[in-house]
CSV table of C-alpha atoms in Angstrom, one decimal:
chain,number,residue,atom,x,y,z
W,112,MET,CA,-64.6,108.9,21.7
W,113,ASP,CA,-65.3,106.0,21.4
W,114,PHE,CA,-62.4,103.4,21.6
W,115,ASN,CA,-65.0,99.9,22.2
W,116,PHE,CA,-64.2,97.3,18.7
W,117,LYS,CA,-68.1,96.7,17.3
W,118,GLU,CA,-68.9,93.0,17.7
W,119,GLU,CA,-68.5,91.8,13.9
W,120,GLN,CA,-65.6,93.6,14.0
W,121,LEU,CA,-63.5,91.0,16.8
W,122,GLN,CA,-65.4,88.8,15.1
W,123,LEU,CA,-63.9,88.8,11.9
W,124,ALA,CA,-60.7,89.1,13.5
W,125,ASP,CA,-61.3,86.1,15.3
W,126,ALA,CA,-62.4,83.9,12.1
W,127,LEU,CA,-59.2,85.2,11.0
W,128,LYS,CA,-57.2,84.0,14.4
W,129,ARG,CA,-58.2,81.1,13.9
W,130,TRP,CA,-57.7,79.8,10.7
W,131,ILE,CA,-54.0,81.2,11.4
W,132,ALA,CA,-54.2,78.8,14.0
W,133,ARG,CA,-55.5,76.1,11.9
W,134,ASP,CA,-54.0,75.7,8.4
W,135,TYR,CA,-51.1,78.6,8.5
W,136,GLY,CA,-48.8,78.3,11.6
W,137,PHE,CA,-45.1,77.9,12.0
W,138,GLU,CA,-44.1,75.5,9.6
W,139,ALA,CA,-47.0,76.0,6.8
W,140,ARG,CA,-45.6,79.7,6.6
W,141,ARG,CA,-41.9,78.4,6.1
W,142,ALA,CA,-43.3,76.3,3.5
W,143,ILE,CA,-44.9,79.0,1.7
W,144,ILE,CA,-41.5,81.3,1.6
W,145,ARG,CA,-39.3,78.8,0.5
W,146,SER,CA,-42.0,77.6,-2.7
W,147,GLY,CA,-41.4,79.6,-6.0
W,148,SER,CA,-43.7,81.6,-5.7
W,149,GLY,CA,-43.5,83.1,-1.9
W,150,SER,CA,-47.3,83.3,-1.4
W,151,SER,CA,-50.1,80.5,-1.1
W,152,ASP,CA,-53.3,80.4,-3.6
W,153,ALA,CA,-54.9,78.2,-1.7
W,154,ALA,CA,-54.1,80.8,1.6
W,155,TRP,CA,-55.3,83.2,-0.6
W,156,ARG,CA,-58.9,81.3,-0.8
W,157,GLN,CA,-59.0,81.4,1.7
W,158,LEU,CA,-58.6,85.2,2.7
W,159,ALA,CA,-61.0,85.9,0.0
W,160,GLU,CA,-63.4,83.8,1.5
W,161,LEU,CA,-63.7,85.0,4.7
W,162,GLY,CA,-63.9,88.3,3.2
W,163,LEU,CA,-60.8,89.7,4.1
W,164,THR,CA,-60.3,90.9,0.0
W,165,ALA,CA,-64.0,92.7,-0.1
W,166,LEU,CA,-63.1,94.2,2.8
W,167,PRO,CA,-62.4,98.0,1.9
W,168,LEU,CA,-64.4,97.9,-0.7
W,169,PRO,CA,-67.5,99.6,-1.4
W,170,GLU,CA,-70.6,97.5,-2.1
W,171,ALA,CA,-70.9,98.6,-5.6
W,172,GLN,CA,-67.9,97.0,-6.2
W,173,GLY,CA,-69.2,94.1,-3.9
W,174,GLY,CA,-67.1,95.4,-0.8
W,175,PHE,CA,-68.3,95.7,2.8
W,176,ASP,CA,-66.9,98.9,2.7
W,177,GLY,CA,-64.6,98.6,5.4
W,178,GLY,CA,-62.6,101.5,7.2
W,179,ALA,CA,-59.2,101.5,8.4
W,180,VAL,CA,-60.4,100.8,12.2
W,181,ASP,CA,-61.4,97.0,10.3
W,182,LEU,CA,-58.3,96.6,8.6
W,183,TYR,CA,-56.7,97.9,11.7
W,184,LEU,CA,-57.8,94.6,13.0
W,185,VAL,CA,-57.5,92.6,10.4
W,186,MET,CA,-53.7,93.3,10.6
W,187,GLN,CA,-53.2,93.0,13.7
W,188,GLU,CA,-54.1,88.8,13.0
W,189,VAL,CA,-51.8,89.3,10.0
W,190,GLY,CA,-48.6,90.5,12.7
W,191,ARG,CA,-49.6,88.2,14.8
W,192,GLY,CA,-49.8,85.0,12.3
W,193,LEU,CA,-46.6,86.5,10.3
W,194,VAL,CA,-49.0,86.0,7.3
W,195,VAL,CA,-46.9,86.5,4.1
W,196,GLU,CA,-49.4,86.9,1.5
W,197,PRO,CA,-49.8,89.6,-0.6
W,198,TYR,CA,-53.1,90.9,1.8
W,199,LEU,CA,-51.7,94.6,2.2
W,200,ALA,CA,-50.3,95.4,-1.3
W,201,THR,CA,-53.9,94.2,-2.6
W,202,VAL,CA,-55.2,96.8,0.3
W,203,LEU,CA,-52.6,99.9,-1.0
W,204,GLY,CA,-53.5,98.9,-5.0
W,205,THR,CA,-57.4,98.9,-3.9
W,206,GLU,CA,-57.0,102.5,-2.4
W,207,CYS,CA,-55.4,104.1,-5.2
W,208,LEU,CA,-58.0,103.0,-7.2
W,209,LYS,CA,-61.0,104.2,-4.9
W,210,ARG,CA,-59.0,107.5,-4.4
W,211,GLY,CA,-58.2,107.7,-8.2
W,212,GLY,CA,-62.2,106.7,-9.3
W,213,GLY,CA,-63.2,104.9,-12.0
W,214,HIS,CA,-62.0,101.1,-12.7
W,215,ALA,CA,-64.7,99.3,-11.2
W,216,GLY,CA,-63.7,96.1,-13.0
W,217,LEU,CA,-60.5,95.7,-11.7
W,218,LEU,CA,-62.5,96.6,-8.0
W,219,GLU,CA,-65.1,94.4,-8.6
W,220,GLN,CA,-62.1,91.2,-9.3
W,221,VAL,CA,-60.2,92.5,-6.2
W,222,ALA,CA,-63.1,91.7,-4.2
W,223,ALA,CA,-64.1,88.4,-5.3
W,224,GLY,CA,-60.6,87.7,-4.4
W,225,ASP,CA,-59.8,87.2,-8.5
W,226,LEU,CA,-57.3,89.9,-8.5
W,227,LYS,CA,-54.1,91.0,-6.7
W,228,LEU,CA,-53.0,94.1,-6.8
W,229,ALA,CA,-49.5,96.1,-6.0
W,230,CYS,CA,-47.8,99.4,-5.6
W,231,ALA,CA,-44.9,100.5,-7.0
W,232,LEU,CA,-43.8,103.3,-5.4
W,233,GLY,CA,-40.3,103.6,-5.0
W,234,GLU,CA,-37.4,104.4,-7.2
W,235,ARG,CA,-33.3,104.7,-6.9
W,236,GLY,CA,-31.9,107.1,-4.6
W,237,ALA,CA,-35.6,108.4,-3.4
W,238,ARG,CA,-35.3,106.9,-0.2
W,239,HIS,CA,-38.5,107.8,2.1
W,240,ASP,CA,-39.4,110.7,-0.6
W,241,LEU,CA,-41.8,109.8,-3.0
W,242,HIS,CA,-42.9,112.2,-5.4
W,243,ASP,CA,-38.9,111.8,-6.3
W,244,ILE,CA,-39.4,110.7,-9.3
W,245,ALA,CA,-37.9,109.9,-12.8
W,246,THR,CA,-40.3,107.5,-14.5
W,247,CYS,CA,-42.0,109.6,-17.3
W,248,ALA,CA,-45.1,108.6,-19.1
W,249,VAL,CA,-45.7,110.9,-22.6
W,250,PRO,CA,-48.7,111.2,-24.1
W,251,ALA,CA,-48.4,108.2,-27.3
W,252,GLY,CA,-51.0,106.9,-29.9
W,253,GLY,CA,-53.9,108.3,-27.9
W,254,GLY,CA,-52.5,107.1,-24.6
W,255,TRP,CA,-49.8,106.7,-22.8
W,256,ARG,CA,-46.2,105.7,-23.3
W,257,LEU,CA,-43.8,104.8,-20.0
W,258,ASP,CA,-40.5,104.6,-19.0
W,259,GLY,CA,-38.3,104.3,-16.2
W,260,GLU,CA,-37.7,102.3,-13.3
W,261,LYS,CA,-39.2,101.2,-10.1
W,262,LYS,CA,-37.5,99.3,-6.8
W,263,VAL,CA,-38.7,97.2,-4.2
W,264,ALA,CA,-42.5,96.7,-5.0
W,265,LEU,CA,-43.8,94.9,-2.9
W,266,HIS,CA,-45.4,91.6,-4.4
W,267,ALA,CA,-45.6,93.3,-8.0
W,268,ALA,CA,-44.5,89.8,-9.2
W,269,GLN,CA,-47.4,88.2,-7.6
W,270,ALA,CA,-49.9,91.1,-8.6
W,271,GLY,CA,-52.5,90.9,-12.0
W,272,VAL,CA,-52.1,94.7,-11.6
W,273,ILE,CA,-49.8,97.5,-10.6
W,274,VAL,CA,-50.0,100.7,-9.7
W,275,VAL,CA,-47.1,102.7,-11.0
W,276,PRO,CA,-46.9,106.6,-10.3
W,277,ALA,CA,-44.9,108.6,-13.4
W,278,ARG,CA,-44.5,112.2,-14.0
W,279,THR,CA,-46.3,113.7,-17.0
W,280,GLY,CA,-44.9,116.8,-15.7
W,281,GLY,CA,-42.6,119.2,-13.4
W,282,GLY,CA,-39.2,118.4,-12.6
W,283,ARG,CA,-38.0,114.9,-10.9
W,284,ARG,CA,-38.8,116.2,-7.3
W,285,ASP,CA,-41.6,118.9,-7.7
W,286,LEU,CA,-45.2,117.7,-6.1
W,287,ASP,CA,-47.2,118.4,-9.2
W,288,GLY,CA,-47.0,116.8,-12.6
W,289,ILE,CA,-47.7,113.3,-11.3
W,290,THR,CA,-49.7,110.8,-12.3
W,291,VAL,CA,-50.8,107.5,-11.1
W,292,PHE,CA,-51.2,104.6,-13.7
W,293,ALA,CA,-52.6,100.8,-13.1
W,294,LEU,CA,-50.4,98.9,-14.9
W,295,PRO,CA,-51.4,95.7,-16.2
W,296,ALA,CA,-48.6,93.1,-15.3
W,297,ASP,CA,-48.0,91.2,-18.6
W,298,ALA,CA,-48.1,94.2,-20.7
W,299,PRO,CA,-45.3,94.6,-23.7
W,300,GLY,CA,-42.2,96.1,-22.4
W,301,LEU,CA,-42.4,95.3,-18.6
W,302,GLN,CA,-39.9,93.5,-17.3
W,303,ILE,CA,-40.3,91.9,-13.3
W,304,THR,CA,-37.6,90.9,-11.3
W,305,GLY,CA,-39.1,89.1,-8.5
W,306,TYR,CA,-37.3,88.3,-5.3
W,307,ARG,CA,-37.2,87.2,-1.6
W,308,THR,CA,-36.9,90.1,1.4
W,309,LEU,CA,-35.1,89.9,4.3
W,310,ASP,CA,-38.3,89.2,6.2
W,311,GLY,CA,-39.8,86.3,3.9
W,312,LEU,CA,-42.1,88.7,1.9
W,313,ARG,CA,-42.1,89.2,-1.7
W,314,ALA,CA,-40.6,92.1,-3.7
W,315,ALA,CA,-39.4,93.4,-7.5
W,316,ASP,CA,-37.6,95.8,-9.2
W,317,LEU,CA,-39.8,97.3,-12.7
W,318,ARG,CA,-37.7,97.8,-15.6
W,319,LEU,CA,-40.1,99.9,-18.1
W,320,ASP,CA,-39.4,100.3,-21.9
W,321,GLY,CA,-41.4,102.0,-24.2
W,322,VAL,CA,-44.9,100.6,-22.1
W,323,GLN,CA,-47.4,101.4,-23.9
W,324,LEU,CA,-51.0,102.0,-22.0
W,325,ASP,CA,-54.6,103.4,-22.9
W,326,ALA,CA,-56.3,106.4,-21.8
W,327,GLY,CA,-58.5,104.4,-19.5
W,328,ALA,CA,-55.0,103.2,-17.1
W,329,VAL,CA,-54.4,106.8,-16.0
W,330,VAL,CA,-56.3,106.8,-12.1
W,331,GLY,CA,-57.2,109.7,-11.2
W,332,THR,CA,-56.5,113.2,-13.1
W,333,VAL,CA,-53.0,113.9,-15.0
W,334,GLY,CA,-50.3,115.8,-13.1
W,335,ALA,CA,-52.5,115.7,-9.9
W,336,GLY,CA,-51.5,112.5,-8.5
W,337,TRP,CA,-49.2,113.3,-5.2
W,338,THR,CA,-52.7,113.9,-3.5
W,339,ILE,CA,-53.5,109.9,-3.8
W,340,LEU,CA,-50.0,108.9,-3.6
W,341,GLU,CA,-49.7,110.7,0.0
W,342,ALA,CA,-52.9,109.9,1.1
W,343,VAL,CA,-52.3,105.5,0.2
W,344,ALA,CA,-49.0,106.5,1.6
W,345,ASP,CA,-50.5,107.1,5.0
W,346,TYR,CA,-53.0,104.7,4.5
W,347,GLY,CA,-50.6,102.0,4.3
W,348,ALA,CA,-48.1,103.2,7.2
W,349,GLY,CA,-51.0,103.5,9.2
W,350,LEU,CA,-51.7,99.1,8.5
W,351,LEU,CA,-47.9,98.6,8.9
W,352,CYS,CA,-48.1,100.1,12.6
W,353,ALA,CA,-51.0,97.5,13.0
W,354,GLU,CA,-49.4,94.8,12.1
W,355,ALA,CA,-45.7,95.9,14.0
W,356,VAL,CA,-48.4,96.1,17.4
W,357,GLY,CA,-49.8,92.2,16.0
W,358,ALA,CA,-46.5,91.1,15.8
W,359,MET,CA,-45.0,92.2,18.7
W,360,ASP,CA,-48.1,91.4,20.7
W,361,ALA,CA,-46.7,87.9,19.8
W,362,LEU,CA,-42.9,88.4,20.3
W,363,PHE,CA,-43.8,89.5,23.7
W,364,SER,CA,-46.3,86.2,24.7
W,365,ALA,CA,-43.4,84.2,22.9
W,366,THR,CA,-40.8,85.6,25.6
W,367,LEU,CA,-43.0,85.8,28.7
W,368,ASP,CA,-43.5,82.0,28.2
W,369,TYR,CA,-39.5,81.1,27.5
W,370,LEU,CA,-38.8,83.1,30.9
W,371,LYS,CA,-41.3,81.1,32.2
W,372,THR,CA,-40.0,77.8,31.2
W,373,ARG,CA,-36.3,78.3,30.6
W,374,GLN,CA,-34.3,77.2,33.5
W,375,GLN,CA,-31.2,78.8,35.2
W,376,PHE,CA,-29.8,77.6,38.7
W,377,GLY,CA,-32.1,75.6,39.0
W,378,VAL,CA,-35.0,78.2,38.8
W,379,PRO,CA,-37.1,79.7,35.3
W,380,ILE,CA,-35.2,82.8,34.3
W,381,GLY,CA,-38.6,85.0,34.6
W,382,LYS,CA,-37.5,84.4,38.4
W,383,PHE,CA,-35.0,87.2,37.7
W,384,GLN,CA,-35.2,90.6,38.5
W,385,ALA,CA,-33.5,92.2,36.1
W,386,LEU,CA,-35.1,90.4,33.5
W,387,GLN,CA,-38.2,91.3,34.5
W,388,HIS,CA,-37.7,94.6,34.1
W,389,ARG,CA,-37.0,94.2,30.8
W,390,MET,CA,-40.0,92.8,30.3
W,391,ALA,CA,-41.9,95.1,31.9
W,392,ASP,CA,-40.3,97.8,29.8
W,393,MET,CA,-40.9,95.9,27.1
W,394,TYR,CA,-44.4,95.7,27.6
W,395,ILE,CA,-44.7,99.7,28.6
W,396,HIS,CA,-43.2,100.4,24.7
W,397,LEU,CA,-45.5,97.8,23.0
W,398,GLU,CA,-49.1,99.0,24.8
W,399,GLN,CA,-48.0,103.2,23.7
W,400,ALA,CA,-47.4,101.3,20.5
W,401,ARG,CA,-50.5,100.2,20.3
W,402,SER,CA,-52.6,103.6,21.0
W,403,LEU,CA,-50.9,105.3,18.9
W,404,ALA,CA,-51.4,103.2,15.8
W,405,LEU,CA,-55.2,102.8,17.1
W,406,LEU,CA,-55.5,106.8,17.1
W,407,ALA,CA,-54.1,106.6,13.2
W,408,ALA,CA,-56.7,104.2,12.6
W,409,VAL,CA,-59.2,106.5,13.5
W,410,ARG,CA,-58.3,109.4,11.9
W,411,LEU,CA,-57.5,107.2,8.6
W,412,ASP,CA,-61.5,107.3,8.8
W,413,GLY,CA,-61.6,110.9,8.9
W,414,ASN,CA,-61.6,113.5,6.3
W,415,ASP,CA,-59.0,116.1,7.2
W,416,ALA,CA,-55.8,115.3,5.9
W,417,ALA,CA,-53.6,117.4,8.8
W,418,GLU,CA,-54.9,115.2,11.6
W,419,ARG,CA,-53.8,111.7,9.6
W,420,ARG,CA,-50.6,113.0,9.1
W,421,ARG,CA,-49.9,114.2,12.6
W,422,ALA,CA,-51.5,111.0,13.8
W,423,VAL,CA,-49.7,108.7,10.9
W,424,SER,CA,-46.0,110.4,11.4
W,425,ALA,CA,-46.6,110.0,15.2
W,426,ALA,CA,-47.5,106.3,15.3
W,427,LYS,CA,-45.4,105.1,12.7
W,428,TYR,CA,-42.5,106.9,15.0
W,429,ARG,CA,-43.5,105.4,17.9
W,430,VAL,CA,-44.4,102.4,16.5
W,431,GLY,CA,-40.8,101.9,14.7
W,432,GLN,CA,-39.2,103.1,18.2
W,433,ALA,CA,-41.1,100.0,20.2
W,434,ALA,CA,-40.7,97.5,17.1
W,435,ARG,CA,-37.0,97.8,17.6
W,436,PHE,CA,-36.6,97.9,21.2
W,437,VAL,CA,-39.2,95.4,21.6
W,438,GLY,CA,-37.9,93.3,19.0
W,439,GLN,CA,-34.1,93.5,20.3
W,440,GLY,CA,-35.4,92.8,24.2
W,441,ALA,CA,-36.8,89.6,22.8
W,442,VAL,CA,-33.7,87.8,21.1
W,443,GLN,CA,-31.7,89.1,23.9
W,444,LEU,CA,-33.9,87.3,26.3
W,445,HIS,CA,-34.0,84.1,24.5
W,446,GLY,CA,-30.6,84.1,23.9
W,447,GLY,CA,-28.5,82.6,21.1
W,448,MET,CA,-32.0,80.6,20.5
W,449,GLY,CA,-33.5,84.3,19.6
W,450,VAL,CA,-31.9,84.6,15.9
W,451,THR,CA,-32.2,80.8,14.7
W,452,ASP,CA,-34.1,80.4,11.4
W,453,GLU,CA,-35.6,77.3,13.6
W,454,LEU,CA,-37.2,80.2,16.3
W,455,PRO,CA,-40.7,82.3,15.4
W,456,ALA,CA,-38.4,85.0,17.3
W,457,ALA,CA,-35.9,85.5,14.8
W,458,HIS,CA,-38.9,85.7,11.8
W,459,TYR,CA,-40.9,88.1,14.2
W,460,PHE,CA,-37.7,90.5,14.4
W,461,LYS,CA,-37.0,90.2,11.3
W,462,ARG,CA,-40.4,91.6,10.0
W,463,LEU,CA,-40.7,94.3,12.8
W,464,SER,CA,-36.8,95.1,11.3
W,465,THR,CA,-38.8,95.5,7.9
W,466,ILE,CA,-42.2,97.3,9.0
W,467,GLU,CA,-39.7,99.8,10.5
W,468,LEU,CA,-38.1,100.8,7.3
W,469,SER,CA,-41.1,100.9,5.2
W,470,LEU,CA,-43.5,103.6,4.0
W,471,GLY,CA,-40.9,105.9,6.1
W,472,ASP,CA,-38.6,104.7,8.9
W,473,SER,CA,-38.8,106.9,12.3
W,474,ASP,CA,-36.5,109.5,11.1
W,475,HIS,CA,-38.4,110.4,8.3
W,476,HIS,CA,-41.6,110.7,10.2
W,477,LEU,CA,-39.9,112.5,13.1
W,478,ALA,CA,-39.1,115.4,10.7
W,479,ARG,CA,-42.2,115.1,8.7
W,480,PHE,CA,-44.1,115.3,12.2
W,481,ILE,CA,-42.6,118.4,13.4
W,482,ALA,CA,-42.9,120.0,9.8
W,483,GLN,CA,-46.3,119.9,10.2
W,484,PRO,CA,-48.5,123.4,10.9
W,485,GLY,CA,-49.0,124.1,14.7
W,486,PHE,CA,-45.8,121.8,16.2
W,487,ASP,CA,-44.2,124.9,16.9
W,488,GLY,CA,-47.6,126.7,18.7
W,489,LYS,CA,-47.7,128.8,15.5
W,490,GLU,CA,-50.7,128.2,12.5
W,491,ALA,CA,-49.7,128.0,9.0
W,492,ALA,CA,-50.2,131.5,7.1
């Protein structure tokens, strides 16, 4: 297997890196976080001009047919730059629409940078079980009527269209009977309550009270939405792993620079052997996480669902462990400064902590990995 990146992939990542360094520095990011919307229209236009909104889309919709490995490099730079724009939320919404088929008009708008998407996947009490859905959809007037609530939908208040799974049959935790809908953010009966999250991004709670949708709002097949949801959740988890690797890389470098400049007893504290051992351990965690995150991206581009599940859960577990170790180590090595808002280290640590809890935490993915056929040496019946 060739793990060398193509020249055009590296060029795109480098272009994003240079834009972040020039226009999206730490202070600019803090100003965006404090703004009313929590995101920047100017920054979004720049991302679109770089081709990032079109990257994961088919050529037929104005895209570049980019795969998960292409996005792996992009998300690494997003992590390094602590970008708070709704890029990942839009990519996940795009993946939902692509897997469902149709909705070409929406995808064309996304490619052009004219439309942001979001996915409202979680519900109260469901934790990481995305099939635990109480929101219901019933036939009404040739279309559908949706009622229910969704919790912590990333960037839903900034989106023009929100992907919403609802139950059209079966029991609350059944895999069958789930249908995915593309819901306009201005639909009557939809209430969106936005707020800022721990890591500076934006999320929202949704309340659906008799929301009317036409039949064309269905994404994929009625009652068969779980296949889409599971694949999209794996896709998102894999991209979060890539973002975490980028954030850990930047945090490790910042900590190393700090150890070289902070003086104690007349010498840089990086001279102390105990701190050198800590940095070596952090580096090992980072490199192991990088390897598994890249493997997950490769499996996401394949067609084997079983391999995808194993690779994504293995990566999410290992990256989550590394994020905790590297984040905590960096904060400790920075001392009291490590938890202040003025220092990037605290912001990296917050983002890494949130990534670990998103789309399944380490415990969830460890249990999922163990449950996969063949883990105990026995093939599935």
